[in-house]
Amino acid sequence: MLRELRIRNFAIIDSLELTFDSGFLVFTGETGAGKSILIDALGLLIGGRAAPEYIRTGCEEAVVEARFEPPDDEWVGRRLQSIGIDPLDEPALLIRRILSRSDRSRVTINGQLATVSQLARLCAGLVNIHGQQDYQSLLSTSDQLELLDRFGLVQPAKEAYQSLYGRYRELEQARLQLESADRDRLQRIDLLTFQLSELDAAHVCDGEESTLTGELARLRHAAQLAAAAEESYQLLSDNEPSLLTQMARVHKLVKTMAQVDAELESAANTLDTVAIHLKELSQTMRDYGERLSHDPKRLEEMEDRLVLIAGLKKKHGCADEAALLAHATALRQELEPLTTWGDRHAAVMEERGRLLTQLEQSATRLSSVRRQAAERFRRQVERELAQLKMEQATCEVRCTPMGASHYQMDGWDQVEFLVTANRGEELKPLRKVASGGELSRLMLAIKSVLGRADRVPVLVFDEVDAGIGGAVAELVGRRLKSLAQGRQLLCVTHLPQVAAFADRHYVVEKIGKKGRTVTTLRALDRKAQVAELARMVGGSSITEATRRHAEELLLAGRAGGE
């Protein structure tokens, strides 16, 4: 339950620190005193939208904090683990939300920074706030479907359907993409095939252009290179005296000298090595010269080859042969799925057909579970309405399967709540119910039934008794008191008949403080509670009669709650 609530600089609240017990807690006060501001503050603590307008005039930030004591340690642990927040050493949740004019809203859970979405996930199932705006959501058929699902506990059947539906949507997307691509597929295949055949026919090798450029340079200068190689060979070996002959003479002299003077042994060894290299160089020049030949045909072939490679690089936007080869690989990868389109389309359609059969079966099961829940829901709501002086009211929860052409994420059902206040009259959609009092009682009946099904530990009702009064108001108070059994129910009301059933009564007031208007809240003892009920009964004119009436309401409320 909500154990402590602290509010600072929020709307016209300067500073409030409140401690709450379980049971039926009622908040009353003059119109405009700020009762609904408390509800807005609670809404922020469970993930509601923040707005700068909430910050008190003249302040830079507003702070709302709460301490919740959840149902049990296991509940706390599971919820916190699901959002990645560490638990405290005690079974409690500490939630803090700060609104700033100069920065975004900040959230902490158990002292750890969190996001608003984490906060909303944590508090789902912990606190439910029902306000006058719920009238509009209650009139929406999509919200009515969600209400029925919550009541009927259809989650297993719903999750099974949604799993199939998710896969069905993936297959539909794949089918549409395949069929859209098919319009340009053949033209693209022709283009890719032509480009690949051109690249494959060229047989380009990585590094080929560099090799060809070098060979082309040799062929273009073959005569000059051959002459230079021949002259080099003659100087080294054939001319007399040749370089090798002279080298041999020097080598012999130095070796003779080294036999006398060991200091020259190193020079003799060096000459050994030089002689070997000169012989190898001579042989290399002779072989190189013999290999060279002027081949005009080969020269033309290489020039043509280089022109071809340059043209392919320019055409395909590639920097070198490696890029051309990579481009060819990419073309093959693009071409492969295009050429296997028929097989892939057939596979998608085959799986889609199987899935549609499973989806229809799953949607049918979900509809069946919903219709069973709808009948139970109808009976329970009618019982609640009878206890709220609408004995003649009848209702129906119409769950209509719309067929395979209407698959949605929640199934194929259209759900609508129908009601009539007078038995025998035509059932009409909730949106056509004219009386505000009847709609208030209908909502309370529905929320009461859902409350028992959900077992949410903290319920908040903000003026859901609008448009009703008299004996019906007393019945509403009695139903709220009953709904508060085993949980905490906070209720903002203008009806003394409802307030009389409170386990704890709080009054919200506006007072002047240092030239400013602020909202305060105080818990009432029995004497103050009688005075507040008298004000609610008689307005500004409180007589002895209104006091006696207030006493009677309080006695009746306490007797009715026991």
XYZ file of C-alpha atoms in Angstrom:
562
model
C 0.000 0.000 0.000
C 0.925 3.675 -0.168
C 2.471 4.323 3.226
C 4.015 7.793 2.863
C 3.596 10.640 0.395
C 5.696 13.827 0.248
C 4.957 16.684 -2.118
C 6.921 19.928 -2.515
C 6.334 22.922 -4.820
C 3.692 21.071 -6.813
C 0.916 23.290 -8.270
C -0.434 25.207 -5.237
C 1.035 22.735 -2.753
C 3.961 24.248 -0.891
C 4.920 21.227 1.209
C 2.968 18.170 2.350
C 4.056 15.064 4.241
C 1.370 12.410 4.655
C 1.194 8.957 6.211
C -1.566 6.550 5.179
C -3.069 3.302 6.457
C -4.927 0.640 4.542
C -8.690 0.662 4.032
C -11.071 3.255 2.649
C -9.455 6.726 2.674
C -11.601 9.700 1.686
C -10.489 13.204 0.639
C -12.970 16.058 0.678
C -12.877 19.835 0.554
C -14.247 22.868 -1.178
C -14.233 22.969 -4.960
C -10.835 24.207 -6.120
C -9.101 23.374 -2.841
C -6.677 21.065 -4.640
C -8.064 17.567 -4.088
C -7.369 16.460 -7.635
C -3.827 17.850 -7.378
C -3.094 14.943 -5.023
C -4.299 12.563 -7.713
C -2.109 14.286 -10.300
C 0.893 13.880 -7.995
C 0.152 10.176 -7.581
C -0.189 9.883 -11.347
C 3.352 11.182 -11.751
C 4.622 8.563 -9.319
C 3.277 5.736 -11.459
C 4.663 7.040 -14.750
C 2.230 9.795 -15.752
C 3.202 12.590 -18.118
C 5.162 15.448 -16.564
C 4.490 19.079 -17.463
C 6.203 22.304 -16.364
C 2.787 23.675 -15.385
C 2.879 21.397 -12.348
C 5.796 23.375 -10.861
C 4.702 25.966 -8.312
C 5.005 29.573 -9.489
C 8.354 31.053 -8.513
C 10.027 27.652 -8.004
C 12.550 25.910 -10.240
C 11.505 22.348 -9.482
C 8.764 20.241 -7.946
C 9.337 16.987 -6.053
C 6.934 14.112 -5.428
C 8.061 11.139 -3.320
C 6.312 8.028 -2.068
C 7.017 4.965 -0.030
C 5.033 1.893 -1.025
C 4.814 -1.325 0.934
C 4.076 -3.910 -1.795
C 2.128 -7.131 -1.247
C 5.189 -9.322 -0.578
C 8.955 -9.626 -1.017
C 8.610 -11.909 -4.029
C 6.412 -9.381 -5.833
C 8.965 -6.639 -5.212
C 11.876 -8.795 -6.314
C 10.248 -9.868 -9.578
C 9.209 -6.350 -10.514
C 12.550 -4.776 -9.697
C 14.497 -7.509 -11.472
C 12.401 -7.013 -14.613
C 13.508 -3.357 -14.852
C 17.084 -3.796 -13.611
C 16.743 -2.055 -10.215
C 18.272 -3.456 -7.018
C 15.887 -4.136 -4.109
C 16.196 -2.590 -0.664
C 16.934 -4.598 2.465
C 13.245 -4.240 3.366
C 10.065 -4.978 1.374
C 9.487 -1.410 0.237
C 9.623 0.771 -2.846
C 10.926 4.326 -2.658
C 9.904 6.367 -5.669
C 10.962 9.942 -6.303
C 10.144 12.157 -9.254
C 11.592 15.619 -9.820
C 10.179 18.102 -12.315
C 12.517 20.897 -13.380
C 11.985 24.007 -15.470
C 15.514 23.829 -16.859
C 15.878 20.075 -17.284
C 13.918 16.956 -18.038
C 11.945 15.054 -15.433
C 14.139 12.806 -13.266
C 13.088 9.515 -11.695
C 14.712 7.453 -8.958
C 13.561 4.068 -7.689
C 15.110 2.911 -4.419
C 17.654 5.705 -4.851
C 18.720 4.513 -8.312
C 18.189 6.535 -11.485
C 15.467 5.144 -13.697
C 13.372 6.071 -16.723
C 9.676 6.931 -16.829
C 8.997 3.751 -18.823
C 10.726 1.659 -16.113
C 8.586 3.425 -13.504
C 5.387 2.711 -15.427
C 6.314 -0.978 -15.797
C 7.091 -1.238 -12.089
C 3.814 0.326 -10.950
C 1.544 -1.519 -13.391
C -0.559 -3.732 -11.167
C 0.426 -1.786 -8.036
C -1.734 1.332 -8.381
C -4.823 1.947 -10.519
C -6.166 5.485 -10.812
C -9.770 5.877 -11.957
C -10.863 9.397 -12.746
C -13.584 11.184 -14.616
C -11.485 10.907 -17.755
C -12.019 7.145 -17.540
C -15.533 7.763 -18.824
C -14.076 8.415 -22.258
C -11.814 5.363 -22.226
C -14.747 3.270 -21.031
C -16.650 4.354 -24.148
C -13.865 3.206 -26.484
C -14.400 -0.270 -27.931
C -10.653 -0.927 -27.972
C -10.476 -0.117 -24.250
C -13.527 -2.288 -23.642
C -11.673 -5.174 -25.281
C -8.724 -4.592 -22.929
C -11.058 -4.465 -19.904
C -12.667 -7.756 -20.882
C -9.253 -9.384 -21.336
C -8.133 -8.176 -17.918
C -11.240 -9.596 -16.334
C -11.204 -12.886 -18.222
C -7.509 -13.613 -17.605
C -7.147 -14.513 -21.281
C -3.399 -13.848 -21.375
C -2.262 -17.426 -22.202
C -4.618 -17.670 -25.183
C -3.820 -14.107 -26.179
C -0.042 -14.625 -26.051
C -0.330 -17.800 -28.144
C -2.319 -15.875 -30.755
C 0.031 -12.875 -30.700
C 3.058 -15.104 -31.245
C 1.445 -16.520 -34.401
C 0.251 -13.094 -35.481
C 3.748 -11.659 -35.153
C 5.148 -14.366 -37.421
C 2.234 -13.843 -39.831
C 3.069 -10.127 -40.091
C 6.721 -11.015 -40.831
C 5.630 -13.360 -43.619
C 3.232 -10.764 -45.018
C 6.065 -8.255 -45.123
C 8.316 -10.780 -46.854
C 5.558 -11.601 -49.369
C 4.921 -7.954 -50.179
C 8.621 -7.278 -50.605
C 9.023 -10.292 -52.914
C 6.011 -9.360 -55.009
C 7.041 -5.731 -55.189
C 10.562 -6.718 -56.226
C 9.207 -9.071 -58.893
C 8.058 -6.147 -61.037
C 11.654 -5.120 -61.740
C 13.243 -8.507 -61.136
C 13.657 -9.722 -64.742
C 15.086 -6.420 -65.903
C 17.520 -6.447 -62.998
C 18.493 -10.058 -63.726
C 19.315 -9.113 -67.353
C 21.491 -6.218 -66.227
C 23.328 -8.196 -63.556
C 23.846 -11.161 -65.891
C 25.303 -8.912 -68.599
C 27.641 -7.177 -66.161
C 28.802 -10.472 -64.681
C 29.372 -12.082 -68.086
C 31.442 -9.058 -69.106
C 33.570 -9.273 -65.952
C 33.896 -13.068 -66.105
C 34.898 -12.969 -69.780
C 37.655 -10.492 -68.989
C 39.268 -12.909 -66.479
C 40.852 -10.027 -64.629
C 43.449 -11.046 -62.017
C 44.454 -9.093 -58.953
C 47.690 -7.158 -59.723
C 47.460 -7.889 -63.444
C 47.547 -4.238 -64.540
C 50.820 -3.612 -62.723
C 52.391 -6.716 -64.264
C 51.226 -5.778 -67.760
C 52.507 -2.225 -67.401
C 55.979 -3.526 -66.530
C 56.042 -6.043 -69.379
C 54.775 -3.426 -71.836
C 57.617 -1.098 -70.913
C 60.144 -3.893 -71.602
C 58.630 -4.725 -74.982
C 58.559 -1.106 -76.083
C 62.306 -0.769 -75.264
C 63.414 -4.325 -76.204
C 66.113 -3.251 -78.712
C 67.747 -0.785 -76.346
C 67.617 -3.271 -73.442
C 69.109 -6.108 -75.567
C 71.961 -3.905 -76.770
C 72.757 -2.772 -73.234
C 72.692 -6.368 -71.944
C 75.010 -7.540 -74.766
C 77.476 -4.728 -74.148
C 77.431 -5.453 -70.405
C 78.165 -9.129 -71.098
C 81.052 -8.251 -73.461
C 82.647 -5.969 -70.902
C 82.329 -8.576 -68.199
C 83.422 -11.673 -70.135
C 84.310 -11.483 -73.855
C 86.479 -8.406 -74.351
C 90.204 -8.711 -73.769
C 91.111 -7.964 -71.226
C 87.602 -8.555 -69.808
C 86.579 -7.401 -66.384
C 86.463 -11.000 -65.171
C 90.021 -11.636 -66.538
C 91.357 -8.575 -64.777
C 89.472 -9.524 -61.642
C 91.055 -12.986 -61.694
C 94.531 -11.416 -61.978
C 93.902 -9.121 -58.999
C 92.422 -12.057 -57.040
C 95.570 -14.161 -57.635
C 97.918 -11.335 -56.586
C 96.067 -10.610 -53.360
C 95.940 -14.313 -52.411
C 99.730 -14.551 -52.935
C 100.216 -11.488 -50.760
C 97.920 -12.910 -48.074
C 100.126 -16.011 -47.831
C 102.915 -13.679 -46.685
C 100.842 -11.143 -44.739
C 97.805 -12.511 -42.908
C 96.391 -8.998 -42.671
C 95.318 -9.324 -46.347
C 93.258 -12.511 -45.817
C 90.087 -10.421 -45.401
C 90.739 -8.640 -48.712
C 91.326 -11.994 -50.416
C 87.998 -13.315 -49.097
C 86.234 -10.194 -50.307
C 87.652 -10.725 -53.769
C 86.393 -14.332 -53.700
C 82.874 -13.036 -53.152
C 83.180 -10.271 -55.772
C 84.419 -12.774 -58.359
C 81.424 -15.017 -57.765
C 78.961 -12.066 -58.092
C 80.633 -10.834 -61.291
C 80.335 -14.299 -62.886
C 76.643 -14.436 -61.899
C 76.088 -10.919 -63.274
C 77.750 -11.862 -66.556
C 75.482 -14.915 -66.924
C 72.419 -12.820 -66.036
C 73.194 -10.212 -68.726
C 73.707 -12.933 -71.352
C 70.436 -14.746 -70.473
C 68.457 -11.479 -70.256
C 69.683 -10.373 -73.669
C 68.820 -13.746 -75.221
C 65.251 -13.626 -73.816
C 64.461 -10.188 -75.142
C 62.758 -10.014 -78.471
C 60.675 -7.380 -80.250
C 57.154 -8.901 -80.592
C 54.710 -6.381 -82.132
C 51.765 -8.769 -81.771
C 52.398 -9.303 -78.050
C 52.825 -5.557 -77.630
C 49.440 -4.935 -79.237
C 47.787 -7.598 -77.093
C 49.076 -6.061 -73.877
C 48.031 -2.558 -74.897
C 44.534 -3.853 -75.701
C 44.427 -5.699 -72.373
C 45.316 -2.585 -70.399
C 42.653 -0.576 -72.270
C 40.080 -3.272 -71.390
C 40.970 -3.266 -67.689
C 40.923 0.552 -67.537
C 37.512 0.590 -69.236
C 36.054 -1.937 -66.789
C 37.364 0.018 -63.797
C 35.811 3.233 -65.087
C 32.503 1.594 -66.025
C 32.026 -0.075 -62.635
C 33.580 2.683 -60.560
C 36.445 0.550 -59.230
C 39.908 1.748 -58.258
C 41.800 -1.448 -59.078
C 41.491 -5.101 -60.079
C 40.780 -6.182 -56.470
C 37.782 -3.838 -56.401
C 36.574 -5.263 -59.724
C 36.731 -8.797 -58.321
C 34.855 -7.703 -55.179
C 32.232 -6.007 -57.360
C 31.735 -9.206 -59.325
C 31.205 -11.099 -56.060
C 28.624 -8.528 -54.969
C 26.795 -8.870 -58.291
C 26.614 -12.655 -57.851
C 25.243 -12.226 -54.325
C 22.555 -9.858 -55.607
C 21.718 -12.081 -58.543
C 21.333 -15.310 -56.542
C 18.128 -14.402 -54.648
C 16.649 -12.881 -57.811
C 17.082 -16.117 -59.697
C 15.637 -18.133 -56.792
C 12.650 -15.744 -56.359
C 10.158 -18.398 -57.356
C 11.424 -20.901 -54.792
C 11.469 -18.297 -52.009
C 8.032 -16.942 -52.921
C 6.613 -20.478 -52.965
C 8.204 -21.202 -49.557
C 6.789 -17.993 -48.059
C 3.315 -18.699 -49.445
C 3.430 -22.283 -48.203
C 4.391 -21.223 -44.682
C 1.846 -18.396 -44.825
C -0.890 -20.875 -45.711
C 0.003 -23.152 -42.788
C 0.224 -20.165 -40.458
C -3.150 -18.787 -41.510
C -4.738 -22.104 -40.543
C -3.035 -21.993 -37.134
C -3.908 -18.319 -36.742
C -7.570 -18.975 -37.430
C -7.628 -21.778 -34.876
C -5.862 -19.596 -32.301
C -8.160 -16.625 -32.948
C -11.162 -18.922 -32.583
C -9.875 -20.209 -29.222
C -9.257 -16.644 -28.041
C -12.787 -15.648 -29.077
C -14.223 -18.603 -27.212
C -12.349 -17.677 -24.023
C -13.518 -14.082 -24.383
C -17.165 -15.040 -24.871
C -17.057 -17.166 -21.737
C -15.475 -14.275 -19.853
C -18.051 -11.877 -21.310
C -20.924 -13.905 -19.856
C -19.310 -14.028 -16.406
C -18.553 -10.310 -16.633
C -22.162 -9.532 -17.593
C -23.586 -11.428 -14.619
C -21.220 -9.781 -12.135
C -21.794 -6.274 -13.492
C -25.565 -6.720 -13.328
C -25.249 -7.843 -9.694
C -23.206 -4.733 -8.945
C -25.745 -2.511 -10.729
C -28.585 -4.040 -8.745
C -26.815 -3.050 -5.530
C -26.463 0.489 -6.918
C -30.249 0.909 -7.392
C -30.199 -0.110 -11.032
C -32.127 -3.357 -10.542
C -33.793 -3.023 -13.924
C -30.526 -2.516 -15.755
C -29.307 -5.202 -18.080
C -26.071 -5.350 -19.981
C -24.328 -7.398 -22.583
C -20.697 -7.717 -23.546
C -20.903 -8.419 -27.234
C -17.837 -10.230 -28.568
C -18.093 -10.531 -32.355
C -15.477 -12.410 -34.415
C -14.865 -10.316 -37.526
C -13.241 -13.074 -39.562
C -9.859 -13.666 -41.156
C -9.847 -10.325 -42.997
C -9.757 -8.502 -39.639
C -6.720 -10.014 -37.928
C -5.241 -7.534 -35.462
C -2.630 -7.764 -32.707
C -5.403 -8.499 -30.156
C -7.278 -11.021 -32.292
C -10.179 -10.661 -34.686
C -12.859 -9.789 -32.141
C -14.845 -6.601 -31.889
C -15.950 -6.075 -28.294
C -18.631 -3.627 -27.241
C -20.420 -3.078 -23.938
C -24.186 -2.635 -24.357
C -26.547 -1.569 -21.599
C -30.047 -0.407 -20.845
C -31.202 1.097 -17.573
C -34.694 -0.365 -17.962
C -35.331 -4.023 -18.511
C -37.110 -4.719 -21.765
C -35.674 -1.673 -23.503
C -33.254 -1.906 -26.367
C -29.635 -2.463 -25.409
C -27.443 0.446 -26.508
C -23.699 1.065 -26.609
C -22.262 2.746 -23.516
C -21.490 5.872 -25.545
C -25.246 6.393 -26.013
C -26.099 6.239 -22.300
C -27.479 9.715 -21.599
C -27.505 9.997 -17.819
C -24.245 11.016 -16.154
C -25.395 9.378 -12.937
C -26.092 6.114 -14.723
C -22.702 6.239 -16.430
C -21.016 6.880 -13.066
C -22.703 3.842 -11.553
C -21.925 1.740 -14.601
C -18.273 2.675 -14.366
C -18.189 1.958 -10.645
C -19.831 -1.420 -11.234
C -17.333 -2.295 -13.955
C -14.370 -1.063 -11.911
C -15.612 -3.042 -8.909
C -15.793 -6.245 -10.931
C -12.362 -5.583 -12.455
C -10.961 -4.660 -9.055
C -11.855 -8.050 -7.656
C -10.306 -9.752 -10.686
C -7.109 -7.665 -10.772
C -6.466 -7.549 -7.003
C -4.507 -4.322 -7.479
C -3.465 -3.350 -3.930
C -3.940 0.434 -4.300
C -7.039 1.884 -5.990
C -7.611 5.603 -6.480
C -11.055 7.017 -7.412
C -11.256 10.696 -8.382
C -14.870 11.929 -8.214
C -16.279 8.841 -9.914
C -19.541 9.529 -8.055
C -20.276 12.598 -10.201
C -23.928 13.008 -11.150
C -25.431 10.879 -8.373
C -26.837 11.637 -4.939
C -29.349 10.650 -2.275
C -29.861 6.988 -1.546
C -27.757 6.007 -4.568
C -24.831 7.951 -3.131
C -25.033 5.901 0.050
C -24.975 2.720 -1.996
C -21.922 3.975 -3.862
C -20.183 4.614 -0.560
C -21.110 1.128 0.609
C -19.700 -0.428 -2.618
C -16.463 1.539 -2.331
C -16.137 0.486 1.296
C -16.618 -3.129 0.251
C -14.089 -2.774 -2.575
C -11.536 -1.453 -0.061
C -11.556 -4.683 1.930
C -8.069 -6.183 1.939
C -6.521 -3.253 0.078
C -6.100 0.518 0.098
C -8.672 2.665 -1.656
C -8.245 6.446 -1.918
C -11.324 8.377 -2.988
C -11.873 12.060 -3.787
C -15.592 12.845 -3.345
C -18.095 15.681 -2.924
C -20.760 13.381 -1.479
C -21.203 13.216 2.318
C -22.986 9.872 1.919
C -19.770 8.418 0.443
C -17.404 10.178 2.857
C -19.353 8.801 5.845
C -18.041 5.291 5.077
C -14.379 6.308 5.297
C -11.956 4.457 7.528
C -9.922 7.659 7.483
C -11.191 11.055 6.389
C -8.893 13.854 5.156
C -9.903 17.393 4.317
C -8.117 19.439 1.685
C -8.094 23.186 2.253
C -6.623 26.335 0.745
C -5.070 28.832 3.144
C -3.072 32.031 2.891
C 0.605 31.796 3.781
C 3.059 34.690 3.439
C 0.873 36.336 0.835
C 0.497 33.100 -1.189
C -2.295 30.557 -1.492
C -1.302 27.033 -0.538
C -3.112 23.712 -0.254
C -2.974 21.807 3.023
C -4.325 18.457 4.076
C -5.231 17.229 7.544
C -6.666 14.034 8.954
C -9.966 14.459 10.808
C -10.923 13.124 14.186
C -14.585 12.268 14.817
C -15.615 15.786 15.828
C -13.902 17.356 12.813
C -15.351 14.666 10.563
C -18.882 15.547 11.699
C -18.155 19.223 10.991
C -16.864 18.417 7.491
C -19.863 16.198 6.712
C -22.143 19.006 7.923
C -20.392 21.415 5.545
C -20.839 18.974 2.701
C -24.544 18.609 3.551
C -25.417 22.233 4.250
C -22.764 24.280 2.508
C -21.739 27.517 4.194
C -24.896 27.571 6.330
C -24.393 24.925 9.026
C -27.313 24.506 11.387
C -28.022 22.160 14.229
C -30.127 20.142 11.828
C -27.248 19.724 9.387
C -24.999 18.673 12.281
C -27.518 16.046 13.351
C -27.779 14.876 9.755
C -24.000 14.614 9.604
C -23.963 12.600 12.859
C -26.582 10.251 11.424
C -24.600 9.814 8.198
C -21.457 8.989 10.145
C -23.264 6.495 12.377
C -24.895 4.888 9.361
C -21.601 4.737 7.509
C -19.794 3.079 10.399
C -22.639 0.658 10.966
C -22.741 -0.165 7.254
C -19.028 -0.788 7.143
C -18.984 -3.268 9.994
